[in-house]
PDB file of C-alpha atoms and ligand atoms in Angstrom:
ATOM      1  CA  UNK A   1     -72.462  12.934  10.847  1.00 92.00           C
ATOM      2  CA  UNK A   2     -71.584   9.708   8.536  1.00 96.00           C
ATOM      3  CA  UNK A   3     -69.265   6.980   9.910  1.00 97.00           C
ATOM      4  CA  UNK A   4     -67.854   4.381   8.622  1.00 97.00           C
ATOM      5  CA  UNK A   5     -66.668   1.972  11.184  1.00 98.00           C
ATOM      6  CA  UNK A   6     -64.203  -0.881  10.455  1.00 98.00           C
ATOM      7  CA  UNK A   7     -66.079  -1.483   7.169  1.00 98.00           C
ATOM      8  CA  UNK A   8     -65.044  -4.629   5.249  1.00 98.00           C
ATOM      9  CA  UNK A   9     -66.887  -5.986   1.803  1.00 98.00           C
ATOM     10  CA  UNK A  10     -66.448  -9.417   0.163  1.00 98.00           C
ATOM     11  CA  UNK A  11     -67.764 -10.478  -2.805  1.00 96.00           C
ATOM     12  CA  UNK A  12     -68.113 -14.085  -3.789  1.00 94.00           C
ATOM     13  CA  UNK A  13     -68.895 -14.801  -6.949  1.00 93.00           C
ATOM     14  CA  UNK A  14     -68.998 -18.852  -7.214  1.00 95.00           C
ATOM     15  CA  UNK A  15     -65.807 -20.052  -5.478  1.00 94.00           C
ATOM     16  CA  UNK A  16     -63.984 -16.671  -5.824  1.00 95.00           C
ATOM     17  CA  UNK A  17     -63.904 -14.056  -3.360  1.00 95.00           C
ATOM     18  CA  UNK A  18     -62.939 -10.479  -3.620  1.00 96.00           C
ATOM     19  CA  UNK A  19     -61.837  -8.737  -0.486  1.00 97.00           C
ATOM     20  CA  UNK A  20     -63.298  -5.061  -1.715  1.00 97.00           C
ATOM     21  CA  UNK A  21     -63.120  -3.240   1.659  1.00 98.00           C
ATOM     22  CA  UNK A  22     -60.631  -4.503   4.160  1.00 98.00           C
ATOM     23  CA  UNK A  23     -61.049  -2.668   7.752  1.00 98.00           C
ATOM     24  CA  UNK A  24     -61.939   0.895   6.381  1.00 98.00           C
ATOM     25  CA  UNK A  25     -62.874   3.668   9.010  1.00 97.00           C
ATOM     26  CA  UNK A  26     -63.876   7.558   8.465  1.00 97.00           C
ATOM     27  CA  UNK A  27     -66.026  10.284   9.305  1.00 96.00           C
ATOM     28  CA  UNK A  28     -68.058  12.380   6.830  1.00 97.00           C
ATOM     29  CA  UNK A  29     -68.793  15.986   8.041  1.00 97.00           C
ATOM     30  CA  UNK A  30     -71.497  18.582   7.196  1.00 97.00           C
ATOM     31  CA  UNK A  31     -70.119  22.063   5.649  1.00 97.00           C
ATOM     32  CA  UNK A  32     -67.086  20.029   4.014  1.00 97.00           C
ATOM     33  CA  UNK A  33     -66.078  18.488   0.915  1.00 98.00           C
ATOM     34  CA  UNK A  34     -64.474  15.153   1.219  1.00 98.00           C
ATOM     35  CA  UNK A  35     -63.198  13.850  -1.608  1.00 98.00           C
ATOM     36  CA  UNK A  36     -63.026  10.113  -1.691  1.00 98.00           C
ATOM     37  CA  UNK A  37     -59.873   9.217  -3.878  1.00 98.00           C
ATOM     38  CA  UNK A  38     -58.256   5.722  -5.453  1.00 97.00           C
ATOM     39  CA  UNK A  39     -57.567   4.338  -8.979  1.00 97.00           C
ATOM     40  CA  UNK A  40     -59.926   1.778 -10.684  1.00 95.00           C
ATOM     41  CA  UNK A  41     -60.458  -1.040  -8.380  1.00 96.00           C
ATOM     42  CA  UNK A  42     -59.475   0.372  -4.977  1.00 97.00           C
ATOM     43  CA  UNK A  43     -63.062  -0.068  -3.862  1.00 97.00           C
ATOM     44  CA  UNK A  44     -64.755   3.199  -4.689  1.00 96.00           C
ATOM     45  CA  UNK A  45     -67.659   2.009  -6.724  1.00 94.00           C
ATOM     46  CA  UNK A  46     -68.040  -0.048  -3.571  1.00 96.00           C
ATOM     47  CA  UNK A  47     -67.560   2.414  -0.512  1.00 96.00           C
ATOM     48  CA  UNK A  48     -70.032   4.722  -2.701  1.00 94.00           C
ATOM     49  CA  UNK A  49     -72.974   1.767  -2.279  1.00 95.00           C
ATOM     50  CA  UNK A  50     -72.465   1.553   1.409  1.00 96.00           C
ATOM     51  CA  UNK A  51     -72.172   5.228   2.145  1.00 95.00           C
ATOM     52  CA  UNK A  52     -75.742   5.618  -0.117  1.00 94.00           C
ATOM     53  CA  UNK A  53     -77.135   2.479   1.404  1.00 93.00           C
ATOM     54  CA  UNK A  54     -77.426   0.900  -1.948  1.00 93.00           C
ATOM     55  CA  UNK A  55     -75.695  -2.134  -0.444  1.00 94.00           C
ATOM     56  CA  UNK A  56     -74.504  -3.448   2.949  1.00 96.00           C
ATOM     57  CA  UNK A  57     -70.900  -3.704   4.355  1.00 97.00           C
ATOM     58  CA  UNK A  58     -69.928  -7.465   4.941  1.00 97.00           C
ATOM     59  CA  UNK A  59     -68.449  -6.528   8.692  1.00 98.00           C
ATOM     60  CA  UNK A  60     -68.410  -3.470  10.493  1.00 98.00           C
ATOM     61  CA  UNK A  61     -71.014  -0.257  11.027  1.00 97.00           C
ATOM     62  CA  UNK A  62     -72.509   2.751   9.198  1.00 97.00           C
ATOM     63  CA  UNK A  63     -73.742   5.326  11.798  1.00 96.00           C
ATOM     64  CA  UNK A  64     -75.527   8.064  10.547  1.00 94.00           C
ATOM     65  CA  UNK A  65     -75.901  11.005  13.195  1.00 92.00           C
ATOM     66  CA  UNK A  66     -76.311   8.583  16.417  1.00 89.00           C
ATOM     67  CA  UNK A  67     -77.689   5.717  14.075  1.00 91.00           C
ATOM     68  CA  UNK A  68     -76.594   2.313  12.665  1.00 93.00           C
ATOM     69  CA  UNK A  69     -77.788   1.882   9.463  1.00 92.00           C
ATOM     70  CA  UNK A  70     -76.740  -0.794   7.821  1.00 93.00           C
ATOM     71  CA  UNK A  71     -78.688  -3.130   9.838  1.00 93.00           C
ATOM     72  CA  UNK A  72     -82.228  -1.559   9.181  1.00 93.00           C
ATOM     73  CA  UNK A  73     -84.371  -3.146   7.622  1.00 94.00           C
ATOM     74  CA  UNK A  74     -84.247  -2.899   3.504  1.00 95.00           C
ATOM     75  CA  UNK A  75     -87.036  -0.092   3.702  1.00 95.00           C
ATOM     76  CA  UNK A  76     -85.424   2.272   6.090  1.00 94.00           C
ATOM     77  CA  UNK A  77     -82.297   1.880   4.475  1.00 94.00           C
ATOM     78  CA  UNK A  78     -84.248   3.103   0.886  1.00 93.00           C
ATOM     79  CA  UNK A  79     -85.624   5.804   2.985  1.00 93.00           C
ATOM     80  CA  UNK A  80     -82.022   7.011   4.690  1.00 93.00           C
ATOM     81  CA  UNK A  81     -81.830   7.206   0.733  1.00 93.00           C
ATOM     82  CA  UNK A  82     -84.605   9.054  -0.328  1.00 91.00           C
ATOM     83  CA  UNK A  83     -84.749  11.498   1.938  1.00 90.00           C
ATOM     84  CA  UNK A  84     -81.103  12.181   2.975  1.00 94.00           C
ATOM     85  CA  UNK A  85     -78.986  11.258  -0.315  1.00 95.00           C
ATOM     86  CA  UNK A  86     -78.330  13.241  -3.438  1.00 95.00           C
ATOM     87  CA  UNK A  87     -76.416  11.796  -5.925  1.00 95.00           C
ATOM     88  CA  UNK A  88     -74.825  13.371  -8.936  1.00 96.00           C
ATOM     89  CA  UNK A  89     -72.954  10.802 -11.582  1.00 94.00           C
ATOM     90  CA  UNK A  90     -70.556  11.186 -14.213  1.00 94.00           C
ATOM     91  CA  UNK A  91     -72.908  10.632 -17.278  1.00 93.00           C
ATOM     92  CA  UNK A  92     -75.646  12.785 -15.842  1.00 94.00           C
ATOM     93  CA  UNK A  93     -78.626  10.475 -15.430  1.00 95.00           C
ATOM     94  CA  UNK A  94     -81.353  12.701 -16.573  1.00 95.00           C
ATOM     95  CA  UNK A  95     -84.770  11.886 -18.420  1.00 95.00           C
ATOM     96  CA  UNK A  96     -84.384  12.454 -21.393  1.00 95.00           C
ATOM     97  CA  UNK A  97     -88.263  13.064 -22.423  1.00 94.00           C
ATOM     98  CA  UNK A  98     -88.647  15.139 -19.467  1.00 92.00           C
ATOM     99  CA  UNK A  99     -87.523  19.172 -19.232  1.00 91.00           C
ATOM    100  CA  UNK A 100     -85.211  20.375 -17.128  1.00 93.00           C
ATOM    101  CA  UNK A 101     -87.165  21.833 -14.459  1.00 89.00           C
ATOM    102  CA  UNK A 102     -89.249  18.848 -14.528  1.00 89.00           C
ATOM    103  CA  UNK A 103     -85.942  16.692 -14.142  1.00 92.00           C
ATOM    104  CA  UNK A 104     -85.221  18.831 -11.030  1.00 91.00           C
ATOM    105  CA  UNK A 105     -89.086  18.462  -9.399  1.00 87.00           C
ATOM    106  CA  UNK A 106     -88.946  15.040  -9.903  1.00 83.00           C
ATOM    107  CA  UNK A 107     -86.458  13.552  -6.924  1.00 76.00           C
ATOM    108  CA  UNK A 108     -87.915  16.399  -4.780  1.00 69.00           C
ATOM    109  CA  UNK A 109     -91.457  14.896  -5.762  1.00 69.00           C
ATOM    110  CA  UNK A 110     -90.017  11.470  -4.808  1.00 62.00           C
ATOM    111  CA  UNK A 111     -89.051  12.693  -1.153  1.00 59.00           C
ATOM    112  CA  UNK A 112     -92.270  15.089  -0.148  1.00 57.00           C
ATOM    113  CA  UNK A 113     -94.184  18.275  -0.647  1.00 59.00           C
ATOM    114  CA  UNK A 114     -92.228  19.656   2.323  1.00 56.00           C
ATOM    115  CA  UNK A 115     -88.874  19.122   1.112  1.00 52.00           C
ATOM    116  CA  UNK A 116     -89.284  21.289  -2.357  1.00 54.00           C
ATOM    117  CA  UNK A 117     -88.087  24.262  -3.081  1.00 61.00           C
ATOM    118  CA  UNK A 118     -89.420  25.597  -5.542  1.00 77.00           C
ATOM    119  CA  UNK A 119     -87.725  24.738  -9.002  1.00 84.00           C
ATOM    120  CA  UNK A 120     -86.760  28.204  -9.695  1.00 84.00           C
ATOM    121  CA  UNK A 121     -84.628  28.524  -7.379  1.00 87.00           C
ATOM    122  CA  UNK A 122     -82.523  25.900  -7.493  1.00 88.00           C
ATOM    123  CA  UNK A 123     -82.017  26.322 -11.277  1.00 91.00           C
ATOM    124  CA  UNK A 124     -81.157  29.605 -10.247  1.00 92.00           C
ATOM    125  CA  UNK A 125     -78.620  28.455  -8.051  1.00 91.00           C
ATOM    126  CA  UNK A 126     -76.957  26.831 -10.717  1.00 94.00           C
ATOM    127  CA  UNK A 127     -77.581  29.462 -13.170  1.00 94.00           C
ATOM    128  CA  UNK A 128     -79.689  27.655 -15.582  1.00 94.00           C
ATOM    129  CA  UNK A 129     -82.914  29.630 -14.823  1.00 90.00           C
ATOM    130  CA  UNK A 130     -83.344  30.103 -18.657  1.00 93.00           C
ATOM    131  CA  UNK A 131     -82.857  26.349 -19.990  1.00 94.00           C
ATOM    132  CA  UNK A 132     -85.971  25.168 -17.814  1.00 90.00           C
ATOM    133  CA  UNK A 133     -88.237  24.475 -20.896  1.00 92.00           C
ATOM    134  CA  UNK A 134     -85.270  22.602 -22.871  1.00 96.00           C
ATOM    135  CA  UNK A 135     -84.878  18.864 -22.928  1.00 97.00           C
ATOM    136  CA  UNK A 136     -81.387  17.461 -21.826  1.00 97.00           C
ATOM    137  CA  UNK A 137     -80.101  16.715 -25.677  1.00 97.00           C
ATOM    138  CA  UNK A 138     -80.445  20.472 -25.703  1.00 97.00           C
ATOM    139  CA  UNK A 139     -77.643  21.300 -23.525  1.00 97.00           C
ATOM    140  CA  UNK A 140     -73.963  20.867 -23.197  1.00 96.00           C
ATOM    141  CA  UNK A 141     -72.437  17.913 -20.891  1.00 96.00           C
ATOM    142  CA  UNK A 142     -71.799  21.124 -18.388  1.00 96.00           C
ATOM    143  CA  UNK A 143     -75.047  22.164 -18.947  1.00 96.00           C
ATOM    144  CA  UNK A 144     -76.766  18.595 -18.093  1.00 96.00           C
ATOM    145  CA  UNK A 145     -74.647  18.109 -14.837  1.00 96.00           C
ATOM    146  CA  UNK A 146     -75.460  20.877 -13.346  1.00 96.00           C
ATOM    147  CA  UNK A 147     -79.086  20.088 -13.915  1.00 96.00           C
ATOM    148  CA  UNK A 148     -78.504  16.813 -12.222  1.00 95.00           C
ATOM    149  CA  UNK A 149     -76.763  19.462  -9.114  1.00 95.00           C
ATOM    150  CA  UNK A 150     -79.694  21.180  -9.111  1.00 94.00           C
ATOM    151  CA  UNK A 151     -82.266  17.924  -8.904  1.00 93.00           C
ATOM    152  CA  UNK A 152     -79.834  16.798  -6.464  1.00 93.00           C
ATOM    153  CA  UNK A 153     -80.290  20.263  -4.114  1.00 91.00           C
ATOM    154  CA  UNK A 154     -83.674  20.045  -4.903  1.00 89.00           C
ATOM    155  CA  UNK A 155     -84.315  17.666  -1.735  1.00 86.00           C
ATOM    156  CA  UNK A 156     -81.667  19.399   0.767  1.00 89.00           C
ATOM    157  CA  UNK A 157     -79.676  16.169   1.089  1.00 93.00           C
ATOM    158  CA  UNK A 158     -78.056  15.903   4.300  1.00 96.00           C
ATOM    159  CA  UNK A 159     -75.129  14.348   2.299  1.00 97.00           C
ATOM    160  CA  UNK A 160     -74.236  14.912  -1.531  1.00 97.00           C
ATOM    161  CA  UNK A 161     -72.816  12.071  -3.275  1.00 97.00           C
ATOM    162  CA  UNK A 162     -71.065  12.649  -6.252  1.00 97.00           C
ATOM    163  CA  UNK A 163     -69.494  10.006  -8.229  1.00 96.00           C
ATOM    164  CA  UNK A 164     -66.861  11.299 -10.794  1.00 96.00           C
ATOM    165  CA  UNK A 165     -68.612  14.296 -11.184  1.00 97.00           C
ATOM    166  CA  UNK A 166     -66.739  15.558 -14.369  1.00 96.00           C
ATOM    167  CA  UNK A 167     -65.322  12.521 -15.576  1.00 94.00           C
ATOM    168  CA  UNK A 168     -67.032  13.414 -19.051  1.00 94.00           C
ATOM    169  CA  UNK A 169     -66.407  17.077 -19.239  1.00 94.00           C
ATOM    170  CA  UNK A 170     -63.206  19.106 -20.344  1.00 95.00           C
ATOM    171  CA  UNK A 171     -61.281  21.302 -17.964  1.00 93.00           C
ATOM    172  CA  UNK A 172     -63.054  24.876 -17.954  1.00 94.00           C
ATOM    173  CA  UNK A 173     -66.333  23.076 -17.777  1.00 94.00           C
ATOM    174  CA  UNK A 174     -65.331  21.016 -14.477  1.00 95.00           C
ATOM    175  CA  UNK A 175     -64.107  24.141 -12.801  1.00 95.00           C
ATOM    176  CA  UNK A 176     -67.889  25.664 -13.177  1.00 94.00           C
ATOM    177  CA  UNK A 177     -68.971  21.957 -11.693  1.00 95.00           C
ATOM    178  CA  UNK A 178     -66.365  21.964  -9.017  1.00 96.00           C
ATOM    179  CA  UNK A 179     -67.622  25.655  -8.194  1.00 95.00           C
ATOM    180  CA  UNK A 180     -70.839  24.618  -7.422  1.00 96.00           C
ATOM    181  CA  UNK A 181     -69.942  21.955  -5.850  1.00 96.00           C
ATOM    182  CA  UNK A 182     -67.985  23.492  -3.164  1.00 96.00           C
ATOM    183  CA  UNK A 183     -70.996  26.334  -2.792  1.00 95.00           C
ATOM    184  CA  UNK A 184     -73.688  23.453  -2.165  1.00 96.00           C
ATOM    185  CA  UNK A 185     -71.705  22.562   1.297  1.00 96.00           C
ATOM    186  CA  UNK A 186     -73.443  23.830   3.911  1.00 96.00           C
ATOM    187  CA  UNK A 187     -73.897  23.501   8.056  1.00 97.00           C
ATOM    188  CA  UNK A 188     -76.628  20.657   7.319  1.00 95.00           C
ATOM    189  CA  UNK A 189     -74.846  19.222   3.874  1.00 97.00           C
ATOM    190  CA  UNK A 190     -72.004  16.909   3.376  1.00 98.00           C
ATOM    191  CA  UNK A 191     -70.654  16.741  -0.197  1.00 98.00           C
ATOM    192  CA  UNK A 192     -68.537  13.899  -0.984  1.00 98.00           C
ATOM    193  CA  UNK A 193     -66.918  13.615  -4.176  1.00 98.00           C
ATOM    194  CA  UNK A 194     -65.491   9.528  -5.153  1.00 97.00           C
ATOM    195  CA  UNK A 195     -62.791   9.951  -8.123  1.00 97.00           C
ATOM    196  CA  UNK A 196     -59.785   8.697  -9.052  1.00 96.00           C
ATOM    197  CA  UNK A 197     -58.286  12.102 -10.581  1.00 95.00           C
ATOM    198  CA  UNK A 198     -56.066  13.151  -7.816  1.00 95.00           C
ATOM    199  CA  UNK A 199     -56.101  16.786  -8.665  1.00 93.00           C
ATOM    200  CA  UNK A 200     -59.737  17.277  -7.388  1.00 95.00           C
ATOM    201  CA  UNK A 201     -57.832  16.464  -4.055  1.00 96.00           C
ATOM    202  CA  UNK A 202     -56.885  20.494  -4.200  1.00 95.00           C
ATOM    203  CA  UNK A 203     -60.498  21.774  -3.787  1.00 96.00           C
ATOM    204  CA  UNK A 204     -61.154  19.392  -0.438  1.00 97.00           C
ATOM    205  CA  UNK A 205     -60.953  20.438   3.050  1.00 98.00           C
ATOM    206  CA  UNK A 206     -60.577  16.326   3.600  1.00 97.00           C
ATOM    207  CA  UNK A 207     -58.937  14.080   1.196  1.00 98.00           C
ATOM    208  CA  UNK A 208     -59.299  10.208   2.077  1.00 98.00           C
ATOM    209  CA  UNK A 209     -57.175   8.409  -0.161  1.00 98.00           C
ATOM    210  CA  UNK A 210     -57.848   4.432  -0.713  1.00 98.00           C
ATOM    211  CA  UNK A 211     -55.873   1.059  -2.148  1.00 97.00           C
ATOM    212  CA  UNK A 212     -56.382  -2.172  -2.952  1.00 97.00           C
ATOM    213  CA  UNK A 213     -59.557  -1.491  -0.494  1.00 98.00           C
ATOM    214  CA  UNK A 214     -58.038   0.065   2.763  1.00 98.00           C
ATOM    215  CA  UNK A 215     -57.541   3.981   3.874  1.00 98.00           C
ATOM    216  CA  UNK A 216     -53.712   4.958   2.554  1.00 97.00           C
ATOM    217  CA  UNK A 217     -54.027   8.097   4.231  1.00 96.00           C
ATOM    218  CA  UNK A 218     -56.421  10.717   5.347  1.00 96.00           C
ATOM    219  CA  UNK A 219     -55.642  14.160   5.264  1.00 96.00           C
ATOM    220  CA  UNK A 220     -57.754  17.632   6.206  1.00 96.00           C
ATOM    221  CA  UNK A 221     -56.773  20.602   4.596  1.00 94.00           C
ATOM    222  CA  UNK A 222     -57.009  24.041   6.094  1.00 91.00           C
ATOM    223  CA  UNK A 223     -56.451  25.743   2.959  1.00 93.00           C
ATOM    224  CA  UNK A 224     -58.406  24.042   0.076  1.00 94.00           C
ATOM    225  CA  UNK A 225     -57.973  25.565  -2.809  1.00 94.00           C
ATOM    226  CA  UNK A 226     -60.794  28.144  -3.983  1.00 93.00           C
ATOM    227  CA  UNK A 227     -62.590  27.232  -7.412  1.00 89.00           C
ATOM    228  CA  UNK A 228     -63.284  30.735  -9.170  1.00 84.00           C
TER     229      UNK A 228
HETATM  230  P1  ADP B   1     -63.559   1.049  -7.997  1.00 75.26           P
HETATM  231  O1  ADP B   1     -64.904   1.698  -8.005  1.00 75.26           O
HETATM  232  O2  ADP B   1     -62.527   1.814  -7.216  1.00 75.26           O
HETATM  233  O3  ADP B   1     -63.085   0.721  -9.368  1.00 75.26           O
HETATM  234  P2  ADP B   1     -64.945  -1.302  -6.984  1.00 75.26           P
HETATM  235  O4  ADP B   1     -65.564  -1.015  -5.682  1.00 75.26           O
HETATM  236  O5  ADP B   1     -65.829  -1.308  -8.190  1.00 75.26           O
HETATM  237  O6  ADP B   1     -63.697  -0.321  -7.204  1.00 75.26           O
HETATM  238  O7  ADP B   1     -64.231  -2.700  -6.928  1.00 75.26           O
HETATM  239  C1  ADP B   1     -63.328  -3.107  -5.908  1.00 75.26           C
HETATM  240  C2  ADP B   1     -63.016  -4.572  -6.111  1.00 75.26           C
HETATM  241  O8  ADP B   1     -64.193  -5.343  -5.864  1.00 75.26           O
HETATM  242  C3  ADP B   1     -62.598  -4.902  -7.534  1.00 75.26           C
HETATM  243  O9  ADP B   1     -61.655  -5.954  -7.445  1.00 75.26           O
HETATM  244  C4  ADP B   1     -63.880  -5.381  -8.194  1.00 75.26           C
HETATM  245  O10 ADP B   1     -63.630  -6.254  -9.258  1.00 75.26           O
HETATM  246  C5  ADP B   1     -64.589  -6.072  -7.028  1.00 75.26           C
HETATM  247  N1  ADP B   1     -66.061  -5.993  -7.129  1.00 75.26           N
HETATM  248  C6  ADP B   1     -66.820  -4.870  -7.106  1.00 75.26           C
HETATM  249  N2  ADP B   1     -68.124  -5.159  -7.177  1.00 75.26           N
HETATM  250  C7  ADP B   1     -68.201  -6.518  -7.263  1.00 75.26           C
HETATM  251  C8  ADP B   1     -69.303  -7.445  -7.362  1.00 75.26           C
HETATM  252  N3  ADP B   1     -70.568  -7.042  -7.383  1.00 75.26           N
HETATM  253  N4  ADP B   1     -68.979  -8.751  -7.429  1.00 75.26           N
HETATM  254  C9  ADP B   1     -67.696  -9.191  -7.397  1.00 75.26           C
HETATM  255  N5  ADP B   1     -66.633  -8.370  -7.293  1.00 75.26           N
HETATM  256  C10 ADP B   1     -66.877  -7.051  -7.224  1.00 75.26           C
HETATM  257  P1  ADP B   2     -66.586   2.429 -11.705  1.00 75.26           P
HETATM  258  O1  ADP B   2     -66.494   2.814 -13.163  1.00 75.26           O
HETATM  259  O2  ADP B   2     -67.434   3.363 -10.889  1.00 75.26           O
HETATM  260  O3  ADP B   2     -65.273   2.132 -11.083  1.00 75.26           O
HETATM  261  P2  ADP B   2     -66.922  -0.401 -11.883  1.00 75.26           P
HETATM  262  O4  ADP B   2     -66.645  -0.645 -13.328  1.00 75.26           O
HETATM  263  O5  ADP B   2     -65.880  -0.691 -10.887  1.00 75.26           O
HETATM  264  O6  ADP B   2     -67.449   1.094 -11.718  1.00 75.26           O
HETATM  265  O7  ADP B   2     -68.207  -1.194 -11.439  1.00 75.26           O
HETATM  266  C1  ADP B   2     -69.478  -0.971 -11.994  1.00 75.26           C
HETATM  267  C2  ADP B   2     -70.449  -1.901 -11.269  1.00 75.26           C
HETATM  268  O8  ADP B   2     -70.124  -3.254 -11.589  1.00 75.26           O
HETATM  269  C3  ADP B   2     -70.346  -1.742  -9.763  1.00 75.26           C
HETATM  270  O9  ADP B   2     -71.599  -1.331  -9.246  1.00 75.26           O
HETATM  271  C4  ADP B   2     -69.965  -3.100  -9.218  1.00 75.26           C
HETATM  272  O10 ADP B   2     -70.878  -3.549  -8.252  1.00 75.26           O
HETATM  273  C5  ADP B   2     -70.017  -4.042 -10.406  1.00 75.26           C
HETATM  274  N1  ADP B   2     -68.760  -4.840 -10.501  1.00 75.26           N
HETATM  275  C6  ADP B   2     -67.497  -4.357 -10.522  1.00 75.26           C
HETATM  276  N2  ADP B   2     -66.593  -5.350 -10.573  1.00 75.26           N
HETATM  277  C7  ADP B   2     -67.327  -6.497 -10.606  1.00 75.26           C
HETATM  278  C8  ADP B   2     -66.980  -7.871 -10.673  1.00 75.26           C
HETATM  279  N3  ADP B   2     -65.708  -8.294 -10.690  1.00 75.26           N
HETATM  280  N4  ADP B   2     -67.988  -8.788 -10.704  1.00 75.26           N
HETATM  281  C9  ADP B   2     -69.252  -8.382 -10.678  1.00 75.26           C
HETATM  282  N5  ADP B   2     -69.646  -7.091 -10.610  1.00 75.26           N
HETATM  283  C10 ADP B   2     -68.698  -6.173 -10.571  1.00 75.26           C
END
């Protein structure tokens, strides 16, 4: 569904460049969780831009279904975006003068009428149907992620992009967000999850580890581990 081709990124910032990427291929698939794993520095923050289409890959290709991507034109790539990415980050990202259910109509605003579900439901999903009228300082760190789940869903993202996910929350807390996160794969969505806590490997049916910018290893799991 998502392919990354022979990806490479440099930087150059003045006279010094920064080999981010260095040859990096994978596949993405819909009804699985890939979790995208390295420490600080491997090239995460980086692999995440080109997988969003945020930012281009110096060499190589992005194919989405049957499609290159990364050499559309700036607008389609902000409309692969729009309409195809969700994105949940570690430190939330919500409004905070807006409510919660109007955090969650918002993106699905952004893509179009035909794309929303209503509200409801998708706080339902992430069983927050009752918090809809607070604002986000009203609710726990759990509380506010899964609102930013549910704003994600919202649009029926083809792929969910989650960038440390529960970097900010304690351990029972992350096992609610990893539960949900699991549940949101589906036939049509891909969730991808980019940390560097290698225990979030468990709940994966791929793990794709990364270094110093290149794929260490890539692994599928037949058994990932169940989040109750
Ligand atoms: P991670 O998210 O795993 O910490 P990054 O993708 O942020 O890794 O960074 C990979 C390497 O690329 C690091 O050496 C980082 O300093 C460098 N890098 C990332 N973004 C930029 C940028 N915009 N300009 C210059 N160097 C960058
Ligand atoms: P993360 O916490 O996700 O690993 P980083 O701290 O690596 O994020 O990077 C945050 C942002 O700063 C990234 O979007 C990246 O583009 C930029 N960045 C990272 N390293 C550099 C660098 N050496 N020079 C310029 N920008 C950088």
């Amino acid at each position: 569904m998502l392919k990354l081709s022979h990806i490479s990124k440099t930087y150059q910032t003045g006279t010094e460049v920064t080999h981010a990427l260095n040859d990096v291929s994978f596949e993405i698939q819909p009804n699985q969780l890939t979790v995208i794993l390295g420490p600080s520095g491997s090239g995460k923050s980086t692999m995440l831009n080109i997988l969003s289409g945020m930012d281009r890959p110096t060499t190589g290709s992005v194919t989405y279904d049957v499609k290159v991507i990364n050499t559309e034109s700036d607008q389609q790539l902000t409309e692969y975006r729009k309409k195809m990415v969700g994105f949940v980050f570690q430190f939330y990202n919500l409004i905070s003068n807006l409510m919660v259910a109007e955090n969650v109509a918002i993106t699905a605003q952004l893509v179009s009428k035909q794309y929303q579900q209503p509200i409801n439901d998708c706080l339902a999903q992430v069983g927050l149907q009752q918090r809809e009228q607070n604002f986000p300082d009203q609710l726990s760190g759990g509380e506010m992620q899964r609102v930013a789940i549910a704003r994600a869903l919202a649009k029926h993202p083809r792929v969910l992009l989650c960038d440390e996910p529960t970097g900010a929350l304690d351990t029972q807390t992350s096992q609610q967000v990893f539960k949900l996160l699991q549940a949101s794969k589906n036939p049509q969505t891909a969730v991808v999850i980019v940390t560097h806590n290698p225990l979030v490997a468990q709940i994966a049916d791929r793990v794709i580890r990364i270094r110093d910018g290149e794929v260490e290893k890539v692994s599928d799991n037949a058994n990932p581990l169940t989040v109750e």
